[in-house]
């Protein structure tokens, strides 16, 4: 863990503005010899505070839902800075993981190799992975890499992006982003369904319920999610990526 944290912080650099401010401060105080040491301390403090701010501000989220429902917060350096479970199974899984400060690709690979996840996928459960955040370029890159990491399970894994508004609304409801999108789809067919009910359902149960209400098989529903351009007026809120 120590090596992982050290490697992560090695990537943190101060902005040019902060560096210039620090230099100006030191130049001003250098005319006062008795204040040279305090000025150096202030400079280090400013650099550390700037680095901390940059490192621990999330710029993207990766929502992983199968029945465990959890989200990884990713910083601008592509490092996992928090892991949060969004239902009882998700909290139990999050407590067993040691992926903080990992590169998100390594974290996703470890998740896909987790015994709980592999068991569920082997039982033909469905997984949804949603990528959202404020940096479109980073989110697009993450989505592409997540698709690569999950390619061996492409038949029962749906990967897509989410907007900031969708992410905020999901969290207000106590849902992960991926589960919120499934909730939206199911609610249009079953207005009485609640976020609390959806949060304890597996993704396969949600998709099976949607399929039964639309008269389409779960496989057809999965194809539509991967190819929304073939469904006029469907796929509300989805901006999908799909495996080739």
Short mmCIF file of C-alpha atoms in Angstrom, two decimals:
data_model
loop_
_atom_site.label_atom_id
_atom_site.label_comp_id
_atom_site.label_asym_id
_atom_site.label_seq_id
_atom_site.Cartn_x
_atom_site.Cartn_y
_atom_site.Cartn_z
CA UNK A 1 0.00 0.00 0.00
CA UNK A 2 2.83 2.44 0.91
CA UNK A 3 4.55 1.88 -2.45
CA UNK A 4 1.22 2.40 -4.24
CA UNK A 5 0.59 5.70 -2.44
CA UNK A 6 4.17 6.90 -3.08
CA UNK A 7 3.91 5.99 -6.77
CA UNK A 8 0.59 7.81 -7.02
CA UNK A 9 1.86 11.00 -5.37
CA UNK A 10 4.96 11.01 -7.57
CA UNK A 11 2.58 12.02 -10.37
CA UNK A 12 1.32 15.10 -8.52
CA UNK A 13 2.81 18.33 -9.80
CA UNK A 14 2.01 21.90 -8.84
CA UNK A 15 0.42 24.17 -11.42
CA UNK A 16 2.53 26.86 -13.06
CA UNK A 17 0.43 29.50 -11.33
CA UNK A 18 1.16 28.03 -7.92
CA UNK A 19 4.86 27.75 -8.72
CA UNK A 20 5.00 31.38 -9.84
CA UNK A 21 3.17 32.57 -6.74
CA UNK A 22 5.59 30.62 -4.56
CA UNK A 23 8.62 32.06 -6.39
CA UNK A 24 7.27 35.59 -6.03
CA UNK A 25 6.68 35.04 -2.33
CA UNK A 26 10.20 33.73 -1.82
CA UNK A 27 11.73 36.60 -3.83
CA UNK A 28 9.91 39.13 -1.69
CA UNK A 29 10.83 37.50 1.60
CA UNK A 30 14.46 36.88 0.61
CA UNK A 31 15.10 40.56 1.33
CA UNK A 32 14.32 39.78 4.96
CA UNK A 33 16.96 37.21 6.09
CA UNK A 34 15.23 36.36 9.35
CA UNK A 35 12.15 35.13 7.40
CA UNK A 36 13.94 32.81 4.93
CA UNK A 37 13.15 29.62 6.89
CA UNK A 38 9.44 30.44 7.46
CA UNK A 39 9.12 31.33 3.78
CA UNK A 40 10.53 27.95 2.78
CA UNK A 41 8.06 26.25 5.08
CA UNK A 42 5.21 28.23 3.53
CA UNK A 43 6.38 27.25 0.05
CA UNK A 44 6.40 23.55 0.95
CA UNK A 45 2.99 23.92 2.57
CA UNK A 46 1.55 25.55 -0.56
CA UNK A 47 2.97 22.84 -2.81
CA UNK A 48 1.64 20.06 -0.59
CA UNK A 49 -1.81 21.64 -0.36
CA UNK A 50 -1.93 22.12 -4.13
CA UNK A 51 -0.88 18.51 -4.70
CA UNK A 52 -3.43 17.20 -2.21
CA UNK A 53 -6.17 19.21 -3.89
CA UNK A 54 -5.28 17.90 -7.33
CA UNK A 55 -4.95 14.29 -6.20
CA UNK A 56 -8.10 13.86 -4.13
CA UNK A 57 -10.59 15.65 -6.38
CA UNK A 58 -12.53 13.06 -8.45
CA UNK A 59 -12.84 13.75 -12.17
CA UNK A 60 -14.61 10.50 -13.16
CA UNK A 61 -16.62 7.68 -11.65
CA UNK A 62 -16.90 4.03 -12.66
CA UNK A 63 -20.11 2.37 -11.53
CA UNK A 64 -20.08 -1.44 -11.41
CA UNK A 65 -23.42 -3.19 -10.89
CA UNK A 66 -24.20 -6.89 -10.96
CA UNK A 67 -25.84 -7.37 -7.61
CA UNK A 68 -23.04 -5.92 -5.62
CA UNK A 69 -23.38 -2.28 -6.56
CA UNK A 70 -20.37 -0.03 -6.11
CA UNK A 71 -18.59 2.98 -7.54
CA UNK A 72 -14.96 3.86 -7.96
CA UNK A 73 -14.00 7.54 -7.86
CA UNK A 74 -11.12 8.30 -10.24
CA UNK A 75 -8.83 11.32 -10.14
CA UNK A 76 -7.14 13.19 -12.99
CA UNK A 77 -4.16 10.82 -12.74
CA UNK A 78 -6.41 7.77 -13.42
CA UNK A 79 -6.06 6.56 -9.83
CA UNK A 80 -8.83 5.11 -7.65
CA UNK A 81 -9.29 7.49 -4.72
CA UNK A 82 -12.40 5.92 -3.15
CA UNK A 83 -14.53 2.78 -3.33
CA UNK A 84 -18.14 3.03 -2.18
CA UNK A 85 -20.79 0.33 -1.94
CA UNK A 86 -24.33 1.39 -2.88
CA UNK A 87 -26.26 -1.60 -1.56
CA UNK A 88 -25.67 -4.22 1.14
CA UNK A 89 -23.80 -6.58 -1.21
CA UNK A 90 -21.79 -3.69 -2.60
CA UNK A 91 -20.70 -2.54 0.85
CA UNK A 92 -19.61 -6.07 1.76
CA UNK A 93 -17.59 -6.35 -1.46
CA UNK A 94 -16.04 -2.88 -1.02
CA UNK A 95 -14.82 -3.87 2.45
CA UNK A 96 -12.86 -6.80 0.97
CA UNK A 97 -11.14 -4.84 -1.80
CA UNK A 98 -7.69 -3.28 -1.63
CA UNK A 99 -7.73 -1.18 -4.79
CA UNK A 100 -7.40 2.40 -3.52
CA UNK A 101 -4.58 4.31 -5.25
CA UNK A 102 -4.41 1.67 -8.02
CA UNK A 103 -4.63 2.68 -11.64
CA UNK A 104 -8.28 2.17 -12.55
CA UNK A 105 -7.41 -0.44 -15.22
CA UNK A 106 -5.62 -2.58 -12.64
CA UNK A 107 -8.56 -2.08 -10.27
CA UNK A 108 -11.10 -3.21 -12.89
CA UNK A 109 -8.96 -6.23 -13.74
CA UNK A 110 -8.81 -7.17 -10.05
CA UNK A 111 -12.58 -6.76 -9.77
CA UNK A 112 -13.18 -8.97 -12.80
CA UNK A 113 -10.99 -11.63 -11.16
CA UNK A 114 -12.75 -11.33 -7.80
CA UNK A 115 -14.26 -14.67 -6.77
CA UNK A 116 -17.66 -13.14 -6.02
CA UNK A 117 -17.85 -11.46 -9.44
CA UNK A 118 -16.57 -14.46 -11.42
CA UNK A 119 -19.09 -16.73 -9.67
CA UNK A 120 -21.97 -14.43 -10.57
CA UNK A 121 -20.89 -14.05 -14.19
CA UNK A 122 -20.48 -17.83 -14.50
CA UNK A 123 -24.14 -18.11 -13.43
CA UNK A 124 -25.10 -15.88 -16.38
CA UNK A 125 -25.76 -12.81 -14.24
CA UNK A 126 -25.68 -9.43 -15.99
CA UNK A 127 -23.20 -6.65 -15.28
CA UNK A 128 -23.60 -2.95 -16.04
CA UNK A 129 -20.62 -0.58 -16.00
CA UNK A 130 -21.27 3.15 -16.33
CA UNK A 131 -18.56 5.80 -16.71
CA UNK A 132 -19.34 9.41 -15.87
CA UNK A 133 -17.49 12.60 -15.02
CA UNK A 134 -16.62 16.15 -15.91
CA UNK A 135 -13.74 15.35 -18.27
CA UNK A 136 -15.19 13.98 -21.52
CA UNK A 137 -11.79 12.96 -22.88
CA UNK A 138 -10.91 11.02 -19.75
CA UNK A 139 -14.36 9.37 -19.63
CA UNK A 140 -14.12 8.26 -23.26
CA UNK A 141 -10.69 6.78 -22.63
CA UNK A 142 -11.87 5.02 -19.48
CA UNK A 143 -14.91 3.58 -21.26
CA UNK A 144 -12.74 2.18 -24.06
CA UNK A 145 -10.32 0.60 -21.58
CA UNK A 146 -13.13 -0.82 -19.43
CA UNK A 147 -14.60 -2.47 -22.52
CA UNK A 148 -11.22 -4.08 -23.15
CA UNK A 149 -10.95 -5.28 -19.53
CA UNK A 150 -14.42 -6.88 -19.69
CA UNK A 151 -14.23 -8.26 -23.24
CA UNK A 152 -14.17 -11.89 -22.08
CA UNK A 153 -17.65 -11.31 -20.59
CA UNK A 154 -19.09 -9.16 -23.37
CA UNK A 155 -22.24 -11.28 -23.73
CA UNK A 156 -23.50 -10.27 -20.29
CA UNK A 157 -21.73 -6.94 -19.70
CA UNK A 158 -23.14 -3.57 -20.76
CA UNK A 159 -20.73 -0.60 -20.78
CA UNK A 160 -21.90 2.97 -21.32
CA UNK A 161 -21.35 6.59 -20.29
CA UNK A 162 -23.47 8.81 -18.07
CA UNK A 163 -23.87 12.57 -17.75
CA UNK A 164 -23.03 14.59 -14.66
CA UNK A 165 -26.75 15.28 -14.13
CA UNK A 166 -27.53 11.55 -14.20
CA UNK A 167 -24.75 10.87 -11.72
CA UNK A 168 -25.96 13.54 -9.30
CA UNK A 169 -29.58 12.38 -9.55
CA UNK A 170 -28.53 8.77 -8.97
CA UNK A 171 -26.62 9.68 -5.83
CA UNK A 172 -29.55 11.74 -4.55
CA UNK A 173 -31.63 8.57 -4.77
CA UNK A 174 -28.97 6.47 -3.06
CA UNK A 175 -28.22 4.57 -6.28
CA UNK A 176 -25.07 4.00 -8.25
CA UNK A 177 -25.13 5.59 -11.69
CA UNK A 178 -25.45 2.29 -13.56
CA UNK A 179 -28.34 1.06 -11.41
CA UNK A 180 -30.06 4.45 -11.74
CA UNK A 181 -30.11 4.11 -15.52
CA UNK A 182 -31.69 0.66 -15.23
CA UNK A 183 -34.18 2.11 -12.73
CA UNK A 184 -35.12 4.84 -15.23
CA UNK A 185 -35.78 2.26 -17.91
CA UNK A 186 -37.85 0.02 -15.63
CA UNK A 187 -39.82 2.90 -14.14
CA UNK A 188 -41.17 3.91 -17.56
CA UNK A 189 -42.75 0.43 -17.71
CA UNK A 190 -43.59 0.01 -14.02
CA UNK A 191 -44.23 3.44 -12.42
CA UNK A 192 -44.71 1.86 -8.97
CA UNK A 193 -41.16 0.50 -8.76
CA UNK A 194 -39.04 2.30 -6.14
CA UNK A 195 -35.31 3.03 -6.02
CA UNK A 196 -35.09 0.96 -2.82
CA UNK A 197 -36.55 -2.10 -4.57
CA UNK A 198 -34.26 -1.73 -7.56
CA UNK A 199 -31.22 -1.31 -5.31
CA UNK A 200 -31.60 -4.81 -3.89
CA UNK A 201 -32.36 -6.53 -7.22
CA UNK A 202 -29.61 -8.08 -9.32
CA UNK A 203 -29.08 -6.48 -12.71
CA UNK A 204 -30.34 -9.68 -14.34
CA UNK A 205 -33.56 -9.46 -12.34
CA UNK A 206 -34.01 -5.86 -13.46
CA UNK A 207 -33.33 -6.68 -17.11
CA UNK A 208 -35.58 -9.76 -16.96
CA UNK A 209 -38.36 -7.59 -15.53
CA UNK A 210 -37.92 -5.06 -18.32
CA UNK A 211 -37.94 -7.85 -20.89
CA UNK A 212 -41.17 -9.33 -19.51
CA UNK A 213 -42.90 -5.93 -19.64
CA UNK A 214 -41.78 -5.17 -23.20
CA UNK A 215 -42.34 -8.62 -24.62
CA UNK A 216 -38.69 -8.83 -25.68
CA UNK A 217 -36.17 -11.37 -24.47
CA UNK A 218 -33.35 -10.27 -22.19
CA UNK A 219 -30.97 -11.00 -25.07
CA UNK A 220 -32.92 -8.66 -27.37
CA UNK A 221 -32.90 -6.02 -24.66
CA UNK A 222 -29.14 -6.43 -24.35
CA UNK A 223 -28.69 -5.98 -28.09
CA UNK A 224 -30.77 -2.79 -27.98
CA UNK A 225 -28.60 -1.40 -25.20
CA UNK A 226 -25.47 -2.07 -27.23
CA UNK A 227 -27.01 -0.74 -30.46
CA UNK A 228 -29.41 2.11 -29.55
CA UNK A 229 -29.17 3.48 -33.08
CA UNK A 230 -31.37 0.56 -34.18
CA UNK A 231 -34.17 1.54 -31.79
CA UNK A 232 -36.07 4.67 -32.71
CA UNK A 233 -37.01 6.58 -29.57
CA UNK A 234 -35.57 3.99 -27.20
CA UNK A 235 -32.55 3.83 -24.99
CA UNK A 236 -33.53 6.86 -22.87
CA UNK A 237 -30.52 8.55 -21.38
CA UNK A 238 -27.96 6.14 -22.85
CA UNK A 239 -24.77 7.04 -24.64
CA UNK A 240 -23.42 3.52 -25.10
CA UNK A 241 -20.14 2.02 -25.89
CA UNK A 242 -20.22 -1.54 -27.17
CA UNK A 243 -17.76 -4.34 -27.75
CA UNK A 244 -16.81 -4.98 -31.30
#
